[in-house]
């Protein structure tokens, strides 16, 4: 019996794991440092990809530094840089060096297109954990709009040679589901250390492709396939976007793939967009406040507090026997898809067969 | 950008995957439970792993965290050996990964 199984799963009704440093933000932040990207992924959730009027207010270098300092002061200890595609920022190296000088742990999420041996040599001494998106093998170009899966696979090998830990980010839609076994296996055999598995979520550019969303059966197929590949390889992974517990056919069978049903936005991590605006989650359509207003505004901000207090349960979930484990799946996906934070998770929105 | 890579059939892929398991059974990737257990103790969490999932596109572990995980796993393995038990890693079965409602007292 594992350590965890002896313990009770009792969610805190109010605040989650606030920073160990006692700050007002959680310990982990995703910093989307740019709007730019060379790929055209069908699953891209970035809200600006679906909003032509979104201000292109990307922070200049000095303000990125200032934002990192404020995050640090507010309790953040790990920053994962993403975008857009973070390597599209010409000053990314300076930004990473500055983050490291502040004592922050660093993650980098990239589509890999512009990464090469020189980049990896730069990242290695910074102990960056590198996540590379690989949303298909044969279907890579269909999903991303550009060819190049061979380059991405080679990056995993090159990173391994340098001792850089990598995670393969596989977002699953109806496009790559039929080749999911290969989609997970190839990065692993090329050297990926870990799997970050995400269901395609509505949002951003993805709103144009909602026919590619998985239904409940397909979602279970995704989970079972991932578990099988991970088990064979003796590797681990987790599902990055929380799932409604009642959709998972047999939760007990997953030993290599970790699945969560509790939204962790604002409680365990938060996001900053390219304009320096804080959001509870990178999937959030709502900007809360700019980074320099965080200390004043966050403690009493009503939207932020809803996440801290988990005050967003869909009506359909009231009285559910799984409430100690589940808070209705992804809240921001529900928000984006159906218009309010307490809507059912998109997986439970009528067109999907479920048996809660 | 169109770098070639070897295409493998399912049997060849499986052989390569199983090769990974043999060579990396004791690597960091197999140490997550120990890591989360250690963190749970460290932060005094209630024990629900769902509450300790860095999520979405954030990373599961940094190299420093992996070192902690390795140390915790080594301790765990030592303790298990002393108790005369095989650890889950040694059996190659991994460890339980999902907080399931196997704790029926938590269910309503
Ligand atoms: S809380 Fe809602 S989504 Fe979660 S298991 Fe219950 S009914 Fe399903
Ligand atoms: S809003 Fe959704 S993706 Fe974001 S932390 Fe919550 S459940 Fe996860």
CSV table of N, CA and C in Angstrom, one decimal, chain A residues 2-5 7-12 17 20 27-28 30 45 78 80 100 105 107 109 113 127 129 131 137-138 147-151 153-154 160 165 171 181-182 185-186 188-189 193-194 196 198 229 231-238 240 242 245 251-252 254-262 264 268-269 281-283 321-325, chain B residues 1-10 12-22 24-25 27-41 43-67 76 88-89 91-103 105-108:
chain,number,residue,atom,x,y,z
A,2,UNK,N,0.6,2.2,-0.9
A,2,UNK,CA,1.4,3.3,-0.9
A,2,UNK,C,1.1,4.3,0.2
A,3,UNK,N,2.0,5.2,0.4
A,3,UNK,CA,1.9,6.2,1.4
A,3,UNK,C,0.5,6.9,1.3
A,4,UNK,N,0.1,7.2,0.0
A,4,UNK,CA,-1.0,8.0,-0.2
A,4,UNK,C,-2.3,7.3,0.1
A,5,UNK,N,-2.3,6.0,-0.1
A,5,UNK,CA,-3.6,5.3,0.1
A,5,UNK,C,-4.0,5.1,1.5
A,7,UNK,N,-3.8,7.6,3.5
A,7,UNK,CA,-4.3,8.9,3.9
A,7,UNK,C,-5.6,9.3,3.4
A,8,UNK,N,-6.3,10.2,4.1
A,8,UNK,CA,-7.6,10.6,3.6
A,8,UNK,C,-7.4,11.8,2.6
A,9,UNK,N,-8.3,11.8,1.6
A,9,UNK,CA,-8.3,12.8,0.6
A,9,UNK,C,-9.3,13.9,1.0
A,10,UNK,N,-8.9,14.8,1.9
A,10,UNK,CA,-9.8,15.8,2.4
A,10,UNK,C,-9.4,17.2,1.8
A,11,UNK,N,-10.1,17.7,0.9
A,11,UNK,CA,-9.8,19.0,0.4
A,11,UNK,C,-10.0,20.1,1.4
A,12,UNK,N,-9.1,21.1,1.4
A,12,UNK,CA,-9.3,22.3,2.2
A,12,UNK,C,-10.4,23.1,1.6
A,17,UNK,N,-2.5,25.3,-1.2
A,17,UNK,CA,-1.1,25.3,-0.8
A,17,UNK,C,-0.5,26.7,-1.2
A,20,UNK,N,5.2,28.3,0.2
A,20,UNK,CA,5.9,28.0,1.5
A,20,UNK,C,6.5,29.2,2.1
A,27,UNK,N,3.2,28.7,-5.3
A,27,UNK,CA,4.6,28.6,-5.6
A,27,UNK,C,5.0,28.5,-7.0
A,28,UNK,N,4.0,28.1,-7.8
A,28,UNK,CA,4.4,27.9,-9.3
A,28,UNK,C,3.6,28.9,-10.1
A,30,UNK,N,3.1,30.1,-14.3
A,30,UNK,CA,3.4,29.9,-15.8
A,30,UNK,C,3.5,31.3,-16.3
A,45,UNK,N,-4.9,27.0,-26.9
A,45,UNK,CA,-6.0,27.6,-26.1
A,45,UNK,C,-5.8,29.0,-25.8
A,78,UNK,N,8.9,28.8,-8.6
A,78,UNK,CA,9.1,28.1,-9.8
A,78,UNK,C,8.4,28.8,-10.9
A,80,UNK,N,7.6,28.7,-15.0
A,80,UNK,CA,7.6,27.9,-16.3
A,80,UNK,C,7.3,28.9,-17.4
A,100,UNK,N,16.9,32.9,-13.0
A,100,UNK,CA,17.9,32.0,-12.2
A,100,UNK,C,18.6,32.9,-11.1
A,105,UNK,N,13.4,28.4,-9.8
A,105,UNK,CA,13.5,27.2,-10.6
A,105,UNK,C,12.8,27.5,-11.9
A,107,UNK,N,11.2,26.3,-15.7
A,107,UNK,CA,10.8,25.3,-16.7
A,107,UNK,C,10.6,26.1,-18.0
A,109,UNK,N,8.6,25.7,-21.8
A,109,UNK,CA,7.7,24.9,-22.7
A,109,UNK,C,7.9,25.5,-24.1
A,113,UNK,N,10.8,24.2,-32.3
A,113,UNK,CA,11.2,24.5,-33.7
A,113,UNK,C,12.6,25.2,-33.7
A,127,UNK,N,19.7,24.2,-15.3
A,127,UNK,CA,18.9,23.2,-14.8
A,127,UNK,C,17.4,23.4,-15.2
A,129,UNK,N,14.0,22.5,-16.8
A,129,UNK,CA,13.3,21.3,-17.2
A,129,UNK,C,12.5,21.7,-18.4
A,131,UNK,N,10.0,21.1,-21.6
A,131,UNK,CA,8.8,20.5,-22.1
A,131,UNK,C,8.7,20.8,-23.5
A,137,UNK,N,2.6,12.2,-34.6
A,137,UNK,CA,3.8,11.7,-35.4
A,137,UNK,C,3.4,11.9,-36.9
A,138,UNK,N,2.6,11.0,-37.4
A,138,UNK,CA,2.1,11.1,-38.7
A,138,UNK,C,1.2,12.3,-38.9
A,147,UNK,N,5.6,21.1,-40.9
A,147,UNK,CA,6.3,19.8,-40.7
A,147,UNK,C,7.4,19.9,-39.6
A,148,UNK,N,7.9,18.8,-39.2
A,148,UNK,CA,9.1,18.9,-38.2
A,148,UNK,C,9.1,17.9,-37.1
A,149,UNK,N,8.3,16.8,-37.1
A,149,UNK,CA,8.4,16.0,-35.9
A,149,UNK,C,9.7,15.3,-35.8
A,150,UNK,N,10.4,15.1,-36.9
A,150,UNK,CA,11.8,14.4,-36.7
A,150,UNK,C,12.7,15.3,-35.9
A,151,UNK,N,12.6,16.6,-36.1
A,151,UNK,CA,13.5,17.6,-35.4
A,151,UNK,C,13.1,17.5,-33.9
A,153,UNK,N,11.8,15.0,-32.2
A,153,UNK,CA,12.2,13.8,-31.6
A,153,UNK,C,13.8,13.8,-31.4
A,154,UNK,N,14.5,14.4,-32.3
A,154,UNK,CA,15.9,14.5,-32.2
A,154,UNK,C,16.3,15.3,-31.0
A,160,UNK,N,18.9,14.5,-23.8
A,160,UNK,CA,19.3,13.4,-23.0
A,160,UNK,C,20.8,13.3,-22.9
A,165,UNK,N,16.6,17.2,-18.3
A,165,UNK,CA,15.3,16.4,-18.2
A,165,UNK,C,14.2,17.0,-19.1
A,171,UNK,N,-0.8,16.7,-26.5
A,171,UNK,CA,-2.2,17.1,-26.4
A,171,UNK,C,-3.0,16.3,-27.4
A,181,UNK,N,-0.7,5.7,-29.4
A,181,UNK,CA,0.3,4.8,-28.9
A,181,UNK,C,1.7,5.2,-29.4
A,182,UNK,N,1.8,5.4,-30.7
A,182,UNK,CA,3.0,5.9,-31.3
A,182,UNK,C,3.4,7.3,-30.9
A,185,UNK,N,5.0,6.8,-27.6
A,185,UNK,CA,6.1,5.9,-27.6
A,185,UNK,C,7.4,6.5,-28.2
A,186,UNK,N,7.2,7.2,-29.3
A,186,UNK,CA,8.3,7.8,-30.0
A,186,UNK,C,9.1,8.7,-29.2
A,188,UNK,N,9.3,8.9,-26.0
A,188,UNK,CA,10.0,8.1,-24.9
A,188,UNK,C,11.2,7.4,-25.4
A,189,UNK,N,11.1,6.7,-26.5
A,189,UNK,CA,12.3,5.9,-27.0
A,189,UNK,C,13.4,6.9,-27.5
A,193,UNK,N,11.8,12.0,-20.7
A,193,UNK,CA,11.8,11.4,-19.3
A,193,UNK,C,10.4,11.2,-18.8
A,194,UNK,N,9.5,11.9,-19.3
A,194,UNK,CA,8.2,12.0,-18.7
A,194,UNK,C,7.1,12.4,-19.7
A,196,UNK,N,3.6,14.5,-20.3
A,196,UNK,CA,2.5,15.4,-19.9
A,196,UNK,C,1.4,15.3,-20.9
A,198,UNK,N,-2.4,16.0,-22.2
A,198,UNK,CA,-3.5,16.9,-22.1
A,198,UNK,C,-4.6,16.5,-23.1
A,229,UNK,N,1.4,2.5,-22.6
A,229,UNK,CA,2.7,2.8,-23.1
A,229,UNK,C,3.7,3.1,-21.9
A,231,UNK,N,3.5,2.0,-18.9
A,231,UNK,CA,3.8,0.8,-18.2
A,231,UNK,C,4.9,0.0,-18.9
A,232,UNK,N,4.8,-0.1,-20.2
A,232,UNK,CA,5.8,-0.8,-20.9
A,232,UNK,C,7.2,-0.2,-20.7
A,233,UNK,N,7.2,1.2,-20.7
A,233,UNK,CA,8.5,1.9,-20.6
A,233,UNK,C,8.9,2.0,-19.2
A,234,UNK,N,8.1,1.8,-18.2
A,234,UNK,CA,8.4,2.0,-16.8
A,234,UNK,C,8.6,3.5,-16.6
A,235,UNK,N,7.9,4.3,-17.3
A,235,UNK,CA,7.9,5.8,-17.1
A,235,UNK,C,6.6,6.3,-16.5
A,236,UNK,N,6.7,7.6,-16.1
A,236,UNK,CA,5.5,8.2,-15.4
A,236,UNK,C,5.0,9.4,-16.3
A,237,UNK,N,3.8,9.7,-16.0
A,237,UNK,CA,3.3,10.9,-16.6
A,237,UNK,C,2.0,11.4,-15.8
A,238,UNK,N,1.5,12.5,-16.2
A,238,UNK,CA,0.3,12.9,-15.6
A,238,UNK,C,-0.6,13.7,-16.6
A,240,UNK,N,-2.5,16.8,-17.5
A,240,UNK,CA,-2.3,18.2,-17.1
A,240,UNK,C,-3.6,18.9,-16.8
A,242,UNK,N,-7.3,18.8,-15.5
A,242,UNK,CA,-8.1,18.0,-14.6
A,242,UNK,C,-9.4,17.5,-15.2
A,245,UNK,N,-14.2,13.4,-12.3
A,245,UNK,CA,-13.9,12.0,-11.8
A,245,UNK,C,-14.8,11.0,-12.4
A,251,UNK,N,-10.8,4.4,-12.4
A,251,UNK,CA,-9.7,5.2,-11.9
A,251,UNK,C,-8.6,4.4,-11.2
A,252,UNK,N,-8.9,3.2,-10.7
A,252,UNK,CA,-8.0,2.4,-9.9
A,252,UNK,C,-6.9,1.8,-10.8
A,254,UNK,N,-5.0,3.1,-13.0
A,254,UNK,CA,-3.9,3.9,-13.5
A,254,UNK,C,-2.8,4.0,-12.5
A,255,UNK,N,-1.7,3.4,-12.8
A,255,UNK,CA,-0.5,3.3,-11.9
A,255,UNK,C,0.7,4.1,-12.4
A,256,UNK,N,0.7,4.4,-13.6
A,256,UNK,CA,1.8,5.1,-14.2
A,256,UNK,C,1.4,6.5,-14.6
A,257,UNK,N,0.1,6.6,-14.9
A,257,UNK,CA,-0.4,7.9,-15.3
A,257,UNK,C,-1.2,8.5,-14.1
A,258,UNK,N,-0.8,9.7,-13.7
A,258,UNK,CA,-1.4,10.3,-12.6
A,258,UNK,C,-2.5,11.3,-13.1
A,259,UNK,N,-3.7,11.1,-12.5
A,259,UNK,CA,-4.9,11.9,-12.9
A,259,UNK,C,-5.4,12.7,-11.8
A,260,UNK,N,-5.8,13.9,-12.0
A,260,UNK,CA,-6.3,14.8,-11.0
A,260,UNK,C,-7.7,15.3,-11.4
A,261,UNK,N,-8.5,15.5,-10.4
A,261,UNK,CA,-9.9,16.0,-10.7
A,261,UNK,C,-10.1,17.3,-9.9
A,262,UNK,N,-9.1,17.8,-9.3
A,262,UNK,CA,-9.3,19.1,-8.5
A,262,UNK,C,-8.6,20.2,-9.2
A,264,UNK,N,-6.5,23.3,-9.7
A,264,UNK,CA,-5.5,23.8,-8.8
A,264,UNK,C,-5.2,25.3,-9.1
A,268,UNK,N,-2.5,26.2,-6.4
A,268,UNK,CA,-1.2,25.6,-6.5
A,268,UNK,C,-0.4,26.2,-7.6
A,269,UNK,N,-1.0,26.9,-8.5
A,269,UNK,CA,-0.2,27.6,-9.5
A,269,UNK,C,-1.1,28.7,-10.1
A,281,UNK,N,-5.3,30.7,-14.1
A,281,UNK,CA,-4.8,29.5,-14.8
A,281,UNK,C,-4.4,30.0,-16.2
A,282,UNK,N,-3.5,29.3,-16.9
A,282,UNK,CA,-3.2,29.7,-18.3
A,282,UNK,C,-4.4,29.6,-19.2
A,283,UNK,N,-5.4,28.8,-18.8
A,283,UNK,CA,-6.7,28.7,-19.6
A,283,UNK,C,-7.7,29.8,-19.3
A,321,UNK,N,-21.1,12.1,-4.7
A,321,UNK,CA,-20.3,11.3,-3.7
A,321,UNK,C,-18.8,11.4,-3.9
A,322,UNK,N,-18.4,12.0,-5.0
A,322,UNK,CA,-17.0,12.1,-5.2
A,322,UNK,C,-16.4,13.5,-4.9
A,323,UNK,N,-17.2,14.3,-4.1
A,323,UNK,CA,-16.8,15.7,-3.9
A,323,UNK,C,-15.4,15.8,-3.2
A,324,UNK,N,-15.1,14.8,-2.4
A,324,UNK,CA,-13.8,14.9,-1.8
A,324,UNK,C,-12.6,14.8,-2.8
A,325,UNK,N,-12.9,14.2,-3.9
A,325,UNK,CA,-11.9,14.0,-5.0
A,325,UNK,C,-12.0,15.0,-6.1
B,1,UNK,N,14.2,21.2,-41.3
B,1,UNK,CA,13.2,20.9,-40.3
B,1,UNK,C,12.7,19.4,-40.5
B,2,UNK,N,12.7,19.0,-41.7
B,2,UNK,CA,12.2,17.6,-41.9
B,2,UNK,C,13.2,16.5,-41.7
B,3,UNK,N,13.7,16.5,-40.4
B,3,UNK,CA,14.7,15.5,-40.1
B,3,UNK,C,14.1,14.1,-40.2
B,4,UNK,N,14.8,13.1,-40.8
B,4,UNK,CA,14.3,11.8,-40.8
B,4,UNK,C,14.4,11.1,-39.5
B,5,UNK,N,13.5,10.2,-39.2
B,5,UNK,CA,13.7,9.3,-38.0
B,5,UNK,C,13.2,7.9,-38.4
B,6,UNK,N,13.7,6.9,-37.7
B,6,UNK,CA,13.4,5.5,-38.0
B,6,UNK,C,12.0,5.2,-37.7
B,7,UNK,N,11.2,4.7,-38.6
B,7,UNK,CA,9.9,4.3,-38.4
B,7,UNK,C,9.9,2.9,-37.9
B,8,UNK,N,9.2,2.6,-36.9
B,8,UNK,CA,9.2,1.3,-36.3
B,8,UNK,C,7.8,0.7,-36.3
B,9,UNK,N,7.6,-0.6,-36.4
B,9,UNK,CA,6.3,-1.2,-36.3
B,9,UNK,C,6.0,-1.4,-34.8
B,10,UNK,N,4.8,-1.8,-34.5
B,10,UNK,CA,4.4,-1.9,-33.1
B,10,UNK,C,5.3,-2.8,-32.2
B,12,UNK,N,8.4,-3.6,-32.8
B,12,UNK,CA,9.8,-2.9,-32.6
B,12,UNK,C,9.6,-1.8,-31.5
B,13,UNK,N,8.6,-1.0,-31.6
B,13,UNK,CA,8.3,0.0,-30.6
B,13,UNK,C,8.3,-0.6,-29.2
B,14,UNK,N,7.5,-1.7,-29.1
B,14,UNK,CA,7.3,-2.3,-27.8
B,14,UNK,C,8.7,-2.8,-27.3
B,15,UNK,N,9.5,-3.4,-28.2
B,15,UNK,CA,10.8,-3.9,-27.7
B,15,UNK,C,11.6,-2.7,-27.2
B,16,UNK,N,11.6,-1.6,-27.9
B,16,UNK,CA,12.4,-0.4,-27.4
B,16,UNK,C,11.8,0.1,-26.1
B,17,UNK,N,10.5,0.1,-26.0
B,17,UNK,CA,9.9,0.6,-24.7
B,17,UNK,C,10.3,-0.3,-23.5
B,18,UNK,N,10.2,-1.6,-23.8
B,18,UNK,CA,10.6,-2.5,-22.7
B,18,UNK,C,12.1,-2.4,-22.4
B,19,UNK,N,12.9,-2.1,-23.4
B,19,UNK,CA,14.3,-1.9,-23.1
B,19,UNK,C,14.5,-0.7,-22.2
B,20,UNK,N,13.7,0.3,-22.4
B,20,UNK,CA,13.8,1.5,-21.5
B,20,UNK,C,13.5,1.1,-20.0
B,21,UNK,N,12.5,0.2,-19.9
B,21,UNK,CA,12.1,-0.1,-18.5
B,21,UNK,C,13.2,-0.9,-17.8
B,22,UNK,N,13.9,-1.7,-18.6
B,22,UNK,CA,15.0,-2.5,-18.0
B,22,UNK,C,16.1,-1.6,-17.6
B,24,UNK,N,16.1,1.8,-17.1
B,24,UNK,CA,15.9,3.0,-16.4
B,24,UNK,C,15.0,2.7,-15.2
B,25,UNK,N,14.8,1.5,-14.8
B,25,UNK,CA,13.9,1.1,-13.7
B,25,UNK,C,14.1,2.0,-12.5
B,27,UNK,N,15.6,4.9,-12.4
B,27,UNK,CA,15.9,6.3,-12.6
B,27,UNK,C,14.8,7.2,-11.9
B,28,UNK,N,15.0,8.5,-12.1
B,28,UNK,CA,14.1,9.5,-11.4
B,28,UNK,C,12.6,9.3,-11.8
B,29,UNK,N,12.4,8.8,-13.1
B,29,UNK,CA,11.0,8.8,-13.5
B,29,UNK,C,10.2,7.8,-12.7
B,30,UNK,N,10.9,6.9,-12.1
B,30,UNK,CA,10.2,5.9,-11.2
B,30,UNK,C,10.0,6.3,-9.8
B,31,UNK,N,10.4,7.5,-9.5
B,31,UNK,CA,10.4,7.9,-8.1
B,31,UNK,C,9.4,9.0,-7.7
B,32,UNK,N,8.4,9.1,-8.5
B,32,UNK,CA,7.4,10.2,-8.2
B,32,UNK,C,6.7,10.0,-6.9
B,33,UNK,N,6.3,8.8,-6.6
B,33,UNK,CA,5.5,8.6,-5.4
B,33,UNK,C,6.3,9.0,-4.1
B,34,UNK,N,7.6,8.6,-4.2
B,34,UNK,CA,8.4,9.0,-3.0
B,34,UNK,C,8.6,10.5,-2.9
B,35,UNK,N,8.7,11.1,-4.1
B,35,UNK,CA,8.9,12.6,-4.1
B,35,UNK,C,7.6,13.2,-3.5
B,36,UNK,N,6.5,12.8,-4.0
B,36,UNK,CA,5.3,13.5,-3.5
B,36,UNK,C,5.0,13.1,-2.0
B,37,UNK,N,5.4,11.9,-1.6
B,37,UNK,CA,5.3,11.6,-0.2
B,37,UNK,C,6.2,12.5,0.6
B,38,UNK,N,7.4,12.7,0.1
B,38,UNK,CA,8.3,13.6,0.9
B,38,UNK,C,7.8,15.0,0.9
B,39,UNK,N,7.3,15.5,-0.2
B,39,UNK,CA,6.7,16.8,-0.1
B,39,UNK,C,5.5,16.9,0.7
B,40,UNK,N,4.7,15.9,0.7
B,40,UNK,CA,3.5,15.9,1.6
B,40,UNK,C,3.9,16.1,3.1
B,41,UNK,N,5.0,15.4,3.4
B,41,UNK,CA,5.5,15.5,4.8
B,41,UNK,C,6.0,16.9,5.0
B,43,UNK,N,5.4,19.7,3.6
B,43,UNK,CA,4.4,20.8,3.6
B,43,UNK,C,3.2,20.5,4.5
B,44,UNK,N,3.2,19.4,5.1
B,44,UNK,CA,2.1,19.1,6.0
B,44,UNK,C,0.7,19.0,5.3
B,45,UNK,N,0.8,18.5,4.1
B,45,UNK,CA,-0.5,18.4,3.3
B,45,UNK,C,-1.4,17.3,3.9
B,46,UNK,N,-2.6,17.4,3.5
B,46,UNK,CA,-3.6,16.4,4.1
B,46,UNK,C,-3.4,15.0,3.5
B,47,UNK,N,-2.6,14.9,2.4
B,47,UNK,CA,-2.3,13.6,1.9
B,47,UNK,C,-3.0,13.4,0.5
B,48,UNK,N,-3.7,14.4,0.1
B,48,UNK,CA,-4.4,14.2,-1.2
B,48,UNK,C,-3.5,14.6,-2.3
B,49,UNK,N,-3.1,13.7,-3.1
B,49,UNK,CA,-2.2,14.1,-4.2
B,49,UNK,C,-2.8,15.0,-5.2
B,50,UNK,N,-4.1,14.9,-5.3
B,50,UNK,CA,-4.7,15.8,-6.3
B,50,UNK,C,-4.4,17.3,-5.9
B,51,UNK,N,-4.2,17.5,-4.6
B,51,UNK,CA,-3.9,18.8,-4.2
B,51,UNK,C,-2.4,19.2,-4.4
B,52,UNK,N,-1.7,18.3,-4.9
B,52,UNK,CA,-0.3,18.6,-5.1
B,52,UNK,C,0.1,18.4,-6.5
B,53,UNK,N,-0.8,18.6,-7.4
B,53,UNK,CA,-0.4,18.5,-8.8
B,53,UNK,C,-0.1,19.8,-9.4
B,54,UNK,N,1.2,20.1,-9.6
B,54,UNK,CA,1.4,21.2,-10.5
B,54,UNK,C,0.8,20.9,-11.8
B,55,UNK,N,0.0,21.7,-12.4
B,55,UNK,CA,-0.9,21.2,-13.4
B,55,UNK,C,-0.7,21.9,-14.7
B,56,UNK,N,-1.6,21.7,-15.6
B,56,UNK,CA,-1.7,22.3,-16.9
B,56,UNK,C,-0.3,22.1,-17.6
B,57,UNK,N,0.2,23.2,-18.0
B,57,UNK,CA,1.5,23.1,-18.7
B,57,UNK,C,2.7,23.4,-17.9
B,58,UNK,N,2.5,23.4,-16.6
B,58,UNK,CA,3.7,23.6,-15.7
B,58,UNK,C,4.3,22.2,-15.6
B,59,UNK,N,5.5,22.2,-15.0
B,59,UNK,CA,6.3,21.0,-15.0
B,59,UNK,C,6.1,20.2,-13.8
B,60,UNK,N,6.2,18.9,-13.9
B,60,UNK,CA,6.1,18.1,-12.7
B,60,UNK,C,7.2,18.2,-11.8
B,61,UNK,N,8.4,18.4,-12.3
B,61,UNK,CA,9.6,18.4,-11.4
B,61,UNK,C,10.7,19.2,-12.0
B,62,UNK,N,11.4,19.9,-11.2
B,62,UNK,CA,12.7,20.5,-11.6
B,62,UNK,C,13.8,19.6,-11.3
B,63,UNK,N,15.0,19.8,-11.8
B,63,UNK,CA,16.2,18.9,-11.5
B,63,UNK,C,16.4,18.9,-10.0
B,64,UNK,N,16.3,20.1,-9.3
B,64,UNK,CA,16.5,20.1,-7.8
B,64,UNK,C,15.5,19.2,-7.2
B,65,UNK,N,14.2,19.3,-7.6
B,65,UNK,CA,13.2,18.4,-7.0
B,65,UNK,C,13.5,16.9,-7.3
B,66,UNK,N,14.0,16.7,-8.5
B,66,UNK,CA,14.4,15.3,-8.8
B,66,UNK,C,15.4,14.8,-7.9
B,67,UNK,N,16.4,15.6,-7.5
B,67,UNK,CA,17.4,15.2,-6.6
B,67,UNK,C,16.8,14.8,-5.3
B,76,UNK,N,13.5,5.4,1.0
B,76,UNK,CA,12.4,4.5,1.0
B,76,UNK,C,12.8,3.1,0.7
B,88,UNK,N,7.9,-1.2,-4.9
B,88,UNK,CA,7.2,-1.3,-6.2
B,88,UNK,C,8.1,-1.1,-7.4
B,89,UNK,N,9.1,-0.3,-7.2
B,89,UNK,CA,10.0,0.0,-8.4
B,89,UNK,C,10.7,-1.3,-8.7
B,91,UNK,N,9.8,-4.3,-8.5
B,91,UNK,CA,8.9,-5.3,-9.2
B,91,UNK,C,8.6,-4.8,-10.6
B,92,UNK,N,9.0,-3.5,-10.9
B,92,UNK,CA,8.7,-3.0,-12.2
B,92,UNK,C,7.2,-2.6,-12.4
B,93,UNK,N,6.5,-2.7,-11.3
B,93,UNK,CA,5.1,-2.4,-11.4
B,93,UNK,C,4.7,-0.9,-11.2
B,94,UNK,N,5.7,-0.1,-10.8
B,94,UNK,CA,5.4,1.3,-10.5
B,94,UNK,C,4.6,1.3,-9.2
B,95,UNK,N,4.0,2.5,-9.0
B,95,UNK,CA,3.3,2.6,-7.7
B,95,UNK,C,1.9,3.2,-8.0
B,96,UNK,N,1.0,3.0,-7.1
B,96,UNK,CA,-0.3,3.5,-7.3
B,96,UNK,C,-0.3,5.0,-7.6
B,97,UNK,N,-1.1,5.4,-8.5
B,97,UNK,CA,-0.9,6.8,-9.0
B,97,UNK,C,-2.1,7.7,-8.9
B,98,UNK,N,-3.2,7.1,-8.7
B,98,UNK,CA,-4.4,8.0,-8.7
B,98,UNK,C,-5.1,7.9,-7.3
B,99,UNK,N,-5.4,9.0,-6.7
B,99,UNK,CA,-6.1,8.9,-5.5
B,99,UNK,C,-7.5,8.4,-5.8
B,100,UNK,N,-7.8,7.2,-5.4
B,100,UNK,CA,-9.1,6.7,-5.8
B,100,UNK,C,-10.0,6.7,-4.6
B,101,UNK,N,-11.3,6.5,-4.8
B,101,UNK,CA,-12.2,6.5,-3.7
B,101,UNK,C,-12.1,5.2,-3.0
B,102,UNK,N,-10.8,4.7,-2.9
B,102,UNK,CA,-10.6,3.5,-2.1
B,102,UNK,C,-10.7,3.8,-0.7
B,103,UNK,N,-10.9,5.1,-0.4
B,103,UNK,CA,-11.0,5.6,1.0
B,103,UNK,C,-12.5,5.9,1.1
B,105,UNK,N,-14.6,6.2,3.3
B,105,UNK,CA,-15.0,7.1,4.3
B,105,UNK,C,-15.1,8.5,3.8
B,106,UNK,N,-14.4,8.8,2.7
B,106,UNK,CA,-14.4,10.2,2.2
B,106,UNK,C,-15.6,10.5,1.3
B,107,UNK,N,-16.3,9.4,0.9
B,107,UNK,CA,-17.3,9.6,0.0
B,107,UNK,C,-18.6,9.9,0.7
B,108,UNK,N,-19.5,10.7,0.0
B,108,UNK,CA,-20.7,11.0,0.7
B,108,UNK,C,-21.8,10.0,0.3
